[in-house]
Coordinates of N, CA and C in Angstrom, one line a residue:
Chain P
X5 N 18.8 105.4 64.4 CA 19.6 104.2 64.1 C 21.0 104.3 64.7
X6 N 21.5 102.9 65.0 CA 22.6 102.9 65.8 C 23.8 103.2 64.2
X7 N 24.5 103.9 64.5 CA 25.5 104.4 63.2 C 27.2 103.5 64.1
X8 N 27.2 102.5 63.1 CA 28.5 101.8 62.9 C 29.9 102.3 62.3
X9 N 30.6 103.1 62.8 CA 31.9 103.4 62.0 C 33.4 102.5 62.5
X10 N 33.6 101.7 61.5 CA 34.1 101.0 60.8 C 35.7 101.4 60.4
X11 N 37.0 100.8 61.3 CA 37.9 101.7 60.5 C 39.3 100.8 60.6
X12 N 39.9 100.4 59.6 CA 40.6 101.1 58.8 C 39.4 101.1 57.6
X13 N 39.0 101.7 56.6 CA 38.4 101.4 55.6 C 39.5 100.6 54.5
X14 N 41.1 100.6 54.7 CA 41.8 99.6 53.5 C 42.7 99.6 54.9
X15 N 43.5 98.0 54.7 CA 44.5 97.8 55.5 C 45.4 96.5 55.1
X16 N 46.6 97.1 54.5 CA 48.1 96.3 53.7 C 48.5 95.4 55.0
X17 N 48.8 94.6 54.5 CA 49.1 93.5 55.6 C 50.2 92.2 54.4
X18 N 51.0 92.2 55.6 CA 51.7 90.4 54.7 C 51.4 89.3 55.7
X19 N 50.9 87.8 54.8 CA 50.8 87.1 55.2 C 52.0 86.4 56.1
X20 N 51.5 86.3 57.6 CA 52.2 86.0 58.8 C 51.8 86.8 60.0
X21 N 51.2 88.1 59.0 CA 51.5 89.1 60.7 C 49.9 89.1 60.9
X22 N 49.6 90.0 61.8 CA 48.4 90.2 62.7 C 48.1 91.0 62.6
X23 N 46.6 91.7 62.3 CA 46.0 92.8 62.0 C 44.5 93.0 63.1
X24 N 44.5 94.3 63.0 CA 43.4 94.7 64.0 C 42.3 95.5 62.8
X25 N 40.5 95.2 63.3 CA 40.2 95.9 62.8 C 38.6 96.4 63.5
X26 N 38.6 97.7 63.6 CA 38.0 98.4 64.8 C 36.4 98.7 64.2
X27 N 35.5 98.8 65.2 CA 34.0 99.0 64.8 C 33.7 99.6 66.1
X28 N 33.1 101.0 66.1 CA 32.4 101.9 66.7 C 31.0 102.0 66.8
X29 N 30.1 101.9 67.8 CA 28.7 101.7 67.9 C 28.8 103.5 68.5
X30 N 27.4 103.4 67.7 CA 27.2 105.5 68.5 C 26.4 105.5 69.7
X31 N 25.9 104.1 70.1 CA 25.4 103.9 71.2 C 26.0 102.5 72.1
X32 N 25.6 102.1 72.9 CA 26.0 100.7 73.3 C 25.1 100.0 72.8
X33 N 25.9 98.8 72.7 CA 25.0 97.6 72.0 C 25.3 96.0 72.7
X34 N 25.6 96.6 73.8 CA 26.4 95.4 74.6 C 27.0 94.9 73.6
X35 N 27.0 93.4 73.4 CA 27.7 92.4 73.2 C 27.2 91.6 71.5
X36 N 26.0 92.6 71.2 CA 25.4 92.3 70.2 C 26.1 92.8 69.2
X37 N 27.1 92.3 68.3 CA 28.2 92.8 67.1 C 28.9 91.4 66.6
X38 N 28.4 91.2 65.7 CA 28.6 90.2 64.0 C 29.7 90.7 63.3
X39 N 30.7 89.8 63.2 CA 32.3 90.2 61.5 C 31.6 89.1 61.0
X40 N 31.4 89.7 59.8 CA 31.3 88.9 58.6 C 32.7 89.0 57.8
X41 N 32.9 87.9 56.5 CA 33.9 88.0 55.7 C 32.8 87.5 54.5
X42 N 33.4 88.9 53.3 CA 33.0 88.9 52.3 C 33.8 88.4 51.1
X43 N 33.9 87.5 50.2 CA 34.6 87.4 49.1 C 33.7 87.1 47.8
X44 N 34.7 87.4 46.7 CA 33.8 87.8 45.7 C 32.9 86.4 45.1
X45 N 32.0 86.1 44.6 CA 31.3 85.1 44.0 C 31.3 84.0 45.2
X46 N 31.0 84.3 46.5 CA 30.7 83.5 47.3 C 29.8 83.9 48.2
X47 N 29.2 83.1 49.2 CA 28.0 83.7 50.5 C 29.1 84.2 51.2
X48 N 28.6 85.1 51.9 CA 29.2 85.9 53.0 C 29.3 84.9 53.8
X49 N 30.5 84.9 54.7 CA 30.9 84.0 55.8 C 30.2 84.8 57.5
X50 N 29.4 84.1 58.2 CA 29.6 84.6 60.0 C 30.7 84.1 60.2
X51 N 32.0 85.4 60.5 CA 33.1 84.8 61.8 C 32.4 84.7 63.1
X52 N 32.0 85.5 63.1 CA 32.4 86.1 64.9 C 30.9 87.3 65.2
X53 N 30.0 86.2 66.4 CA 28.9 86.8 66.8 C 29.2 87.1 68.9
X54 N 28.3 87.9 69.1 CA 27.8 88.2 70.6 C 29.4 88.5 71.0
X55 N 29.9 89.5 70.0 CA 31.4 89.9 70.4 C 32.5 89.5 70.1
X56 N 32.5 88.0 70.7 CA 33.5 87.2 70.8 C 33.3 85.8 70.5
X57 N 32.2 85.4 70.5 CA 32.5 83.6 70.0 C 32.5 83.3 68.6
X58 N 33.5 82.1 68.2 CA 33.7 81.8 67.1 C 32.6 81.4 66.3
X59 N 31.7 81.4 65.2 CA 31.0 81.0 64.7 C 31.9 79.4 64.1
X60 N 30.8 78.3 64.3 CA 31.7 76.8 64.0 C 32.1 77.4 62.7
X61 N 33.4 76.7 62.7 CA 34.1 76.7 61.3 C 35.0 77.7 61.3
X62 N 35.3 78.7 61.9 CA 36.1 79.9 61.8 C 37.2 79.2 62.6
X63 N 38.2 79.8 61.4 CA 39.9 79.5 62.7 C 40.2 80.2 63.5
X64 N 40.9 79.4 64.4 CA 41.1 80.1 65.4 C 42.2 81.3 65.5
X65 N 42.4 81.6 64.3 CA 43.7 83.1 64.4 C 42.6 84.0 64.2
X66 N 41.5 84.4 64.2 CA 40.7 85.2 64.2 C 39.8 85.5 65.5
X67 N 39.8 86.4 65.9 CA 39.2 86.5 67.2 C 38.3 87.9 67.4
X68 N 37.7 88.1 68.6 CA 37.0 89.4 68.3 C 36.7 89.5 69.8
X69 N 36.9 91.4 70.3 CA 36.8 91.6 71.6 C 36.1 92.7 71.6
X70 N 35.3 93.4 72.6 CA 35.1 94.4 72.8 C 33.4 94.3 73.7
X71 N 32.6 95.3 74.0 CA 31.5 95.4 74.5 C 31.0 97.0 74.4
X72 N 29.8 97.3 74.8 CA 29.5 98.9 75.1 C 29.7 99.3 73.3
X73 N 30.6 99.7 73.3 CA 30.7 100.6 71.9 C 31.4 100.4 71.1
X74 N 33.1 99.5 71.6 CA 33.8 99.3 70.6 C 34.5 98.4 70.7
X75 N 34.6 98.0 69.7 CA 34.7 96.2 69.0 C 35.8 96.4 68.5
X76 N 36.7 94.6 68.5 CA 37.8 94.7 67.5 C 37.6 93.3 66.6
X77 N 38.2 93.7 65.6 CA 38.2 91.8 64.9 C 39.7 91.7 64.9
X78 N 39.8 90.8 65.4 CA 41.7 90.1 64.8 C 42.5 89.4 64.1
X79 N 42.7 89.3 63.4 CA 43.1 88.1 62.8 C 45.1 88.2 62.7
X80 N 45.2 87.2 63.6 CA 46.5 86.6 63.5 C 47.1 85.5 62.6
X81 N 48.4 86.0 62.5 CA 48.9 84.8 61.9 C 48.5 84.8 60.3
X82 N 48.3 85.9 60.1 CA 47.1 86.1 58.7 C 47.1 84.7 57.0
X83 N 46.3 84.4 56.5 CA 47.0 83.5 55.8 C 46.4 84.3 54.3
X84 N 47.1 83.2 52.8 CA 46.5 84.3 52.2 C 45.3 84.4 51.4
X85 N 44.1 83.0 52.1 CA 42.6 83.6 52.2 C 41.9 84.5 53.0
X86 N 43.0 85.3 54.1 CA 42.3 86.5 54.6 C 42.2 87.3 53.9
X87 N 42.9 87.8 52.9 CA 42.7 88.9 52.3 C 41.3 89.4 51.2
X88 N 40.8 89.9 52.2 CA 39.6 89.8 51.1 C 38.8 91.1 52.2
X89 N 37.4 91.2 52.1 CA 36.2 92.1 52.9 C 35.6 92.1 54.3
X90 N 35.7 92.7 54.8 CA 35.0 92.3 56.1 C 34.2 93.2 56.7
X91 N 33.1 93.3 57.5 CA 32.0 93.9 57.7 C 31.9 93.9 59.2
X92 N 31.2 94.7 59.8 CA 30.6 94.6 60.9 C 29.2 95.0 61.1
X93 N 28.2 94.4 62.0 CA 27.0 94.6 61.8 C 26.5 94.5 63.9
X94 N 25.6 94.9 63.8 CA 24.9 95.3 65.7 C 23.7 94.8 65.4
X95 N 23.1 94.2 65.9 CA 22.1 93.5 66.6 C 21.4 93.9 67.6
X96 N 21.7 95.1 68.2 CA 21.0 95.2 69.5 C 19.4 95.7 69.4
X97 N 19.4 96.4 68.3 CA 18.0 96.9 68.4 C 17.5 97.4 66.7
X98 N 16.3 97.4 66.3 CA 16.0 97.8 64.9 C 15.9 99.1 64.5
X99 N 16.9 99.5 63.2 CA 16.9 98.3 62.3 C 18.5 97.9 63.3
X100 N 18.7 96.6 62.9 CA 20.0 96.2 62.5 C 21.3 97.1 61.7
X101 N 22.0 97.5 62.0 CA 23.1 98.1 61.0 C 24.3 97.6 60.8
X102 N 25.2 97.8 59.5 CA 26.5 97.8 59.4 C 27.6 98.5 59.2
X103 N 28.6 98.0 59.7 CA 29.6 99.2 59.3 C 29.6 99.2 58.2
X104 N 30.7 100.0 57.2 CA 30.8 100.2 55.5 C 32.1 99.0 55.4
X105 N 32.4 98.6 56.0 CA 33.5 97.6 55.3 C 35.4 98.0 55.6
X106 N 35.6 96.7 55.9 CA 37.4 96.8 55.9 C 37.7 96.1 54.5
X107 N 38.9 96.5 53.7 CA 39.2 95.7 52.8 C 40.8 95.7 52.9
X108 N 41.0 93.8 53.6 CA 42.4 93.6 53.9 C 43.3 93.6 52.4
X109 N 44.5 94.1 52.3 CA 45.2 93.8 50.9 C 46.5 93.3 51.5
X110 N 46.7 92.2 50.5 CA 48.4 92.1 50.6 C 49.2 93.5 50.0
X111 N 50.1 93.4 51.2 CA 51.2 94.4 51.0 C 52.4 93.9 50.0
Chain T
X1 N 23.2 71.2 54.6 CA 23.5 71.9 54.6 C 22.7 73.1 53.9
X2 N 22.8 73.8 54.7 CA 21.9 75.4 54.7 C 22.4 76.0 53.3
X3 N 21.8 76.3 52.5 CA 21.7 76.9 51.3 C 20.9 77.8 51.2
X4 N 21.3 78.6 50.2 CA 20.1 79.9 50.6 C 20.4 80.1 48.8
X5 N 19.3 81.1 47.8 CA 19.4 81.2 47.0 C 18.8 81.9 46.0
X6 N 19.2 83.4 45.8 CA 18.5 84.6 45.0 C 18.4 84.2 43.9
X7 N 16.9 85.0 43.1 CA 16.5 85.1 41.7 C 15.4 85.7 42.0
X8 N 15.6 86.2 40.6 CA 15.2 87.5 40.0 C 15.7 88.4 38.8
X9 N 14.6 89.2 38.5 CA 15.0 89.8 37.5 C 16.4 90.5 37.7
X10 N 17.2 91.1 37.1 CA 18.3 92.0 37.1 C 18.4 92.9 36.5
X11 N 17.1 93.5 35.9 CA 16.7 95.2 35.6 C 15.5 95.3 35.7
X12 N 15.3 96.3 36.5 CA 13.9 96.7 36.5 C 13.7 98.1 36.5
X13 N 12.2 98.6 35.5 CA 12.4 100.2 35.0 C 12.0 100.6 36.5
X14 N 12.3 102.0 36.6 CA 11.8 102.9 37.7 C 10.3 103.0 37.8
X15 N 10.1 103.0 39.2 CA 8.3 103.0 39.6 C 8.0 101.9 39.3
X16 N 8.5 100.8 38.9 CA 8.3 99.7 39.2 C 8.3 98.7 40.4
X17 N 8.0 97.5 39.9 CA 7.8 96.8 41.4 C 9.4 95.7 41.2
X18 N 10.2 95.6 42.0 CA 10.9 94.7 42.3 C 10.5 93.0 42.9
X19 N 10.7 91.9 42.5 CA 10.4 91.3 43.3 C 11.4 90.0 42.9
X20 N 11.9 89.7 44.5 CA 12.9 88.3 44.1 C 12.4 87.4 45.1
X21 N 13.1 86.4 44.9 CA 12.9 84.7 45.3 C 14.4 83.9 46.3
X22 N 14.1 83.9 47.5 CA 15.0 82.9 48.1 C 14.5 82.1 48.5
X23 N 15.3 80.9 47.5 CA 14.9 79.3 47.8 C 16.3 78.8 48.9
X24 N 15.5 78.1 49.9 CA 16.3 78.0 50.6 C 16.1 76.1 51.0
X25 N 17.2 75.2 50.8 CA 17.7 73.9 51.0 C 18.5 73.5 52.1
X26 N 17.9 72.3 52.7 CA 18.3 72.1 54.1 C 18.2 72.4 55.0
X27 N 16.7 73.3 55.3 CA 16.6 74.0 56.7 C 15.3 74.8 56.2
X28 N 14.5 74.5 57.6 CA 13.3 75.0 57.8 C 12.6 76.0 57.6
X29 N 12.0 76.9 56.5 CA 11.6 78.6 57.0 C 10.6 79.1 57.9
X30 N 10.1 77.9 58.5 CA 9.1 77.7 59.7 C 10.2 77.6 60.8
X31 N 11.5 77.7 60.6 CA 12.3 77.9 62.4 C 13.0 79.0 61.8
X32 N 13.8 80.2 62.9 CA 14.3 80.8 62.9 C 14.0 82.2 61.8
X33 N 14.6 82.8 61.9 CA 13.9 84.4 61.3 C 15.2 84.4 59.7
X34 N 14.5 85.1 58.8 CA 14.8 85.1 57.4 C 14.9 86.7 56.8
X35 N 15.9 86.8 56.4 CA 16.3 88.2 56.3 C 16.5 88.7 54.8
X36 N 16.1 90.0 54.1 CA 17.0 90.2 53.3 C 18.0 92.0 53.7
X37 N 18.7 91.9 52.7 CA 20.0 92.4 53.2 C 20.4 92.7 51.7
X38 N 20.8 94.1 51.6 CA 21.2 94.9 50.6 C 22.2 95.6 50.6
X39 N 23.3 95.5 49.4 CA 24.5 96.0 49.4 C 24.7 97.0 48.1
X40 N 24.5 98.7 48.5 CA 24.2 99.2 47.5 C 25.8 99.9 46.7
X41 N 26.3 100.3 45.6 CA 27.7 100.5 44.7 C 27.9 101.6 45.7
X42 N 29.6 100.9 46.2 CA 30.3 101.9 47.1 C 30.3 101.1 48.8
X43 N 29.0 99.9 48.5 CA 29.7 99.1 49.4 C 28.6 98.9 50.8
X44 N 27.9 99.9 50.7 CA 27.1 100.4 52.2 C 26.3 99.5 51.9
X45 N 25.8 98.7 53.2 CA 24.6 97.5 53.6 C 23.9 97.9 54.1
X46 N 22.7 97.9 53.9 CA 21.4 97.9 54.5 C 20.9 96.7 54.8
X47 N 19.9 96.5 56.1 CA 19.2 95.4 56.3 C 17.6 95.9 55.9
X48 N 16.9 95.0 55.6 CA 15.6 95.3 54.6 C 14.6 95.1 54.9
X49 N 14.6 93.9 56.0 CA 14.3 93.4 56.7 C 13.6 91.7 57.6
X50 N 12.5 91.4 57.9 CA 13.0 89.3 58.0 C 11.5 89.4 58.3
X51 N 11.0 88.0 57.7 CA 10.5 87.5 58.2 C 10.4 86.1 59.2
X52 N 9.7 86.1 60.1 CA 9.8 85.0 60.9 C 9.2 83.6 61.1
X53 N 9.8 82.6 61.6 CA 9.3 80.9 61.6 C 7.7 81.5 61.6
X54 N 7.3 82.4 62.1 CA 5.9 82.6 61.8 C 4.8 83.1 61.1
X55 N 5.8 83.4 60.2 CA 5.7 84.4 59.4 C 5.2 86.1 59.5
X56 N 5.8 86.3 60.9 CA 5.8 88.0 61.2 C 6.4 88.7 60.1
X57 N 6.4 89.5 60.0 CA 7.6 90.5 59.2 C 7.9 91.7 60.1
X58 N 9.3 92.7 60.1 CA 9.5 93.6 60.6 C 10.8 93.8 59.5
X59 N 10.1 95.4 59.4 CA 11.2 96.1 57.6 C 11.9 97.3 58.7
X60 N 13.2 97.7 57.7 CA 13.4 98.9 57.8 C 12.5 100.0 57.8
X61 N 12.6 101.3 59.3 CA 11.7 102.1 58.5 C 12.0 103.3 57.5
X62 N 13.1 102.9 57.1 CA 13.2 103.8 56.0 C 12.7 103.2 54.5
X63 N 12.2 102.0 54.5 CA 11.6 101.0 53.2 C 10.4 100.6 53.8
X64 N 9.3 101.2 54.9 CA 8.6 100.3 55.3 C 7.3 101.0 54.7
X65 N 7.0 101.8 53.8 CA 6.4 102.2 52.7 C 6.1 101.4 51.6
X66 N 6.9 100.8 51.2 CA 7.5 100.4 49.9 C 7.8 98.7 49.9
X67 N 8.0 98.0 51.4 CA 8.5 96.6 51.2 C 7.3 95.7 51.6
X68 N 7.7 94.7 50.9 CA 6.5 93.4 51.9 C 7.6 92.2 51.4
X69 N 7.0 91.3 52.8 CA 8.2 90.2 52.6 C 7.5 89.5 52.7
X70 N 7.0 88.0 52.2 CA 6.1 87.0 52.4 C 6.4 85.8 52.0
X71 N 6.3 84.7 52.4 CA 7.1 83.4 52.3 C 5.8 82.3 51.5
X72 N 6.3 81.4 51.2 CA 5.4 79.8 50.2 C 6.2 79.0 51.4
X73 N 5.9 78.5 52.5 CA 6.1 77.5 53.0 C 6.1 76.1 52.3
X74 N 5.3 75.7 51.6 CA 5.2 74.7 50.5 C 6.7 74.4 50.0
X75 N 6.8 75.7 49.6 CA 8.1 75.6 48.3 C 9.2 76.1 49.4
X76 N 9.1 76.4 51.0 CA 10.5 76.6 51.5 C 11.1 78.0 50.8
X77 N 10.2 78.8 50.6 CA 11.1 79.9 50.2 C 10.4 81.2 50.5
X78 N 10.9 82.6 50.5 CA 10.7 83.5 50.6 C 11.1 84.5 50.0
X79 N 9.9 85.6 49.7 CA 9.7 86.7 48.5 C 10.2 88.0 49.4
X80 N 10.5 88.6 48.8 CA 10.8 90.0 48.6 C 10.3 90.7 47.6
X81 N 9.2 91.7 47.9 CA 8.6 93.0 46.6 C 8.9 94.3 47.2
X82 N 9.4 95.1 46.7 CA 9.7 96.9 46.8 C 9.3 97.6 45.3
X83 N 8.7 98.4 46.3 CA 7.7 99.0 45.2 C 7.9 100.4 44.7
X84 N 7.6 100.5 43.4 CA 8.2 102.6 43.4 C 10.1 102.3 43.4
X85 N 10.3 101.6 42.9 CA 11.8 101.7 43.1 C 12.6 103.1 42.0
X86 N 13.4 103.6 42.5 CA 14.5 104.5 41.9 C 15.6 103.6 41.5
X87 N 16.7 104.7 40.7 CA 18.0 104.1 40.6 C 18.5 104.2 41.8
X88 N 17.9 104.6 42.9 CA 18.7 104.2 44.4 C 18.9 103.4 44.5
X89 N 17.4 102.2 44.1 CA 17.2 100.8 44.7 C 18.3 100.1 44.2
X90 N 19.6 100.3 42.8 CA 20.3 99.5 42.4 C 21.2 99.1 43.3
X91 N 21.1 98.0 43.5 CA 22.5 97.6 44.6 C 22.5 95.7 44.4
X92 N 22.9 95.0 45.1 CA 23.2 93.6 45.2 C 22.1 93.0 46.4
X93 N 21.2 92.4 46.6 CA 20.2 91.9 46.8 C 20.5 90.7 47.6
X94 N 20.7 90.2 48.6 CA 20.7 89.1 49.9 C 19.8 88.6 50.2
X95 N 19.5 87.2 50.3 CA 18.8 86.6 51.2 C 19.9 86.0 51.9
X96 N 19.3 85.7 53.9 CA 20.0 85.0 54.7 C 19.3 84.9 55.7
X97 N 19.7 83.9 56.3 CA 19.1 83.2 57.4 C 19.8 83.7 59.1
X98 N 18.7 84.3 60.0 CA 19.3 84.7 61.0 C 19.6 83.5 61.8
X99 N 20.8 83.7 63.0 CA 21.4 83.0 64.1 C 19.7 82.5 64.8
X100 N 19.9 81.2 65.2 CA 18.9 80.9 66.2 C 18.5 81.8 67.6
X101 N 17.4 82.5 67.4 CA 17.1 83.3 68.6 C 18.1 84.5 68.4
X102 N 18.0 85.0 67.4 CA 19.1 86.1 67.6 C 18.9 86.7 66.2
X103 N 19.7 87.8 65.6 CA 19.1 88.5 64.5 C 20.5 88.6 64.0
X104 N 21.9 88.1 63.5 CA 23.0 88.2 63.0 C 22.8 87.3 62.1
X105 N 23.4 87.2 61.1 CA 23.1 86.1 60.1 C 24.2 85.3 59.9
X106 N 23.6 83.7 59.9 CA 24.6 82.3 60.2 C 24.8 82.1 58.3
X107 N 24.0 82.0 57.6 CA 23.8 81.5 56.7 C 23.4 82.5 55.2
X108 N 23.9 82.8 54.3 CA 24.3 84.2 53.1 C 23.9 83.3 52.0
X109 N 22.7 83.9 51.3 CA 22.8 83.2 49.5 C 24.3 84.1 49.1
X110 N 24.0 83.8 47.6 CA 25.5 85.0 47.2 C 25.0 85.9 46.3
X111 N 23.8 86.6 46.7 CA 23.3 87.9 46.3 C 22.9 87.9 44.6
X112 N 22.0 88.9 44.5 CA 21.7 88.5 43.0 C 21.7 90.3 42.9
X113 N 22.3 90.7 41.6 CA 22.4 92.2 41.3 C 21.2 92.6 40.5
X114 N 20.5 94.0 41.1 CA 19.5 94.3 40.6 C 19.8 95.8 40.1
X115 N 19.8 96.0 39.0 CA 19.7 97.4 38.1 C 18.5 98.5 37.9
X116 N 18.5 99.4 38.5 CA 16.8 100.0 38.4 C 17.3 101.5 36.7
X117 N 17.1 101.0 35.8 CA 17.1 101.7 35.2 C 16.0 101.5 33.6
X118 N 16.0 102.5 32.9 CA 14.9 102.7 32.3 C 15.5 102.3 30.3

């Protein structure tokens, strides 16, 4: 299985600034890598699939770059419904994997 | 709008059979591939696996002992049973609907928690 590591596992942030958050494939997976956003008592949100395109509905201070093995999620300008879960998941080949999770906190 | 929607029991004894229900509203389960997805205490996701507009299935093979995924087209929804469950199997339980032609998921029920204890 392709093994996803996922990192910061916690990351303090104040609403305004801009945060990075990194995903590691143990193999390549081109372009195939999903951020999800998780919050509590709701469906998981798709940001951000095939890398980089916005899933409709996602704002645009969130962004996502990377190919081969490592991925970033971004979110600028942070507001203070970011603060919450976020996931990454690979697509390239079965099964499917995820990383274990970022959990953004206000600082 | 795409809805998606777990049920099921929320304890089940060990060696038993698990089995849940995603009802899904506003969208086809004859298009696109149908997934479940597991979130077990401490956070770690597993994918479990989908069935398709065709009703293929393809599982994890670390559950492909133990799972069957099978859909009621009629009723627009699709079953999940895992069999022989441990208190491993306790975790938060997903149904969701994959990206068109693609295996990421567009569309999340909001999970239903299942307890495997005796």
């Amino acid at each position: 299985d392709v093994q996803m590591t996922q990192s910061p596992s916690y990351l303090a942030a104040s609403p305004g600034e801009s945060v990075s958050i990194s995903c590691k494939a143990s193999k390549s997976i081109s372009t195939y890598l999903a951020w999800y956003q998780e919050k509590p008592g709701k469906a998981n949100k798709l940001l951000i699939y095939s890398g980089s395109t916005l899933q409709s509905g996602t704002p645009s201070r969130f962004s996502g770059s990377g190919s081969g093995t490592d991925f970033t999620l971004t979110i600028r300008s942070l507001e203070p419904e970011d603060f919450t879960v976020y996931y990454c998941q690979h697509y390239n080949e079965y099964p499917p994997t995820f990383g274990a999770g970022t959990k953004l906190e206000l600082k | 709008e795409v809805q998606l929607q777990e049920s099921g029991p929320g304890l089940v004894k060990p060696s038993q059979s698990l089995s849940l229900t995603c009802s899904v509203t506003g969208y086809s389960i004859t298009s696109n591939y149908w997934g479940w997805i597991r979130k077990f205490p401490g956070n770690k996701m597993e994918w479990m696996g989908y069935i398709s507009y065709s009703g293929s299935t393809s599982y994890n093979p670390s559950l492909k002992s133990r799972i069957s995924i099978t859909r009621d087209t009629s009723k627009n929804q699709f079953f999940l049973q895992l069999n022989s469950v441990t208190t491993e199997d306790t975790a938060t339980y997903y149904c969701a609907r994959c990206g068109y032609g693609s295996y990421y998921f567009d569309y999340w029920g909001q999970g239903v928690m299942v307890t495997v204890s005796s």
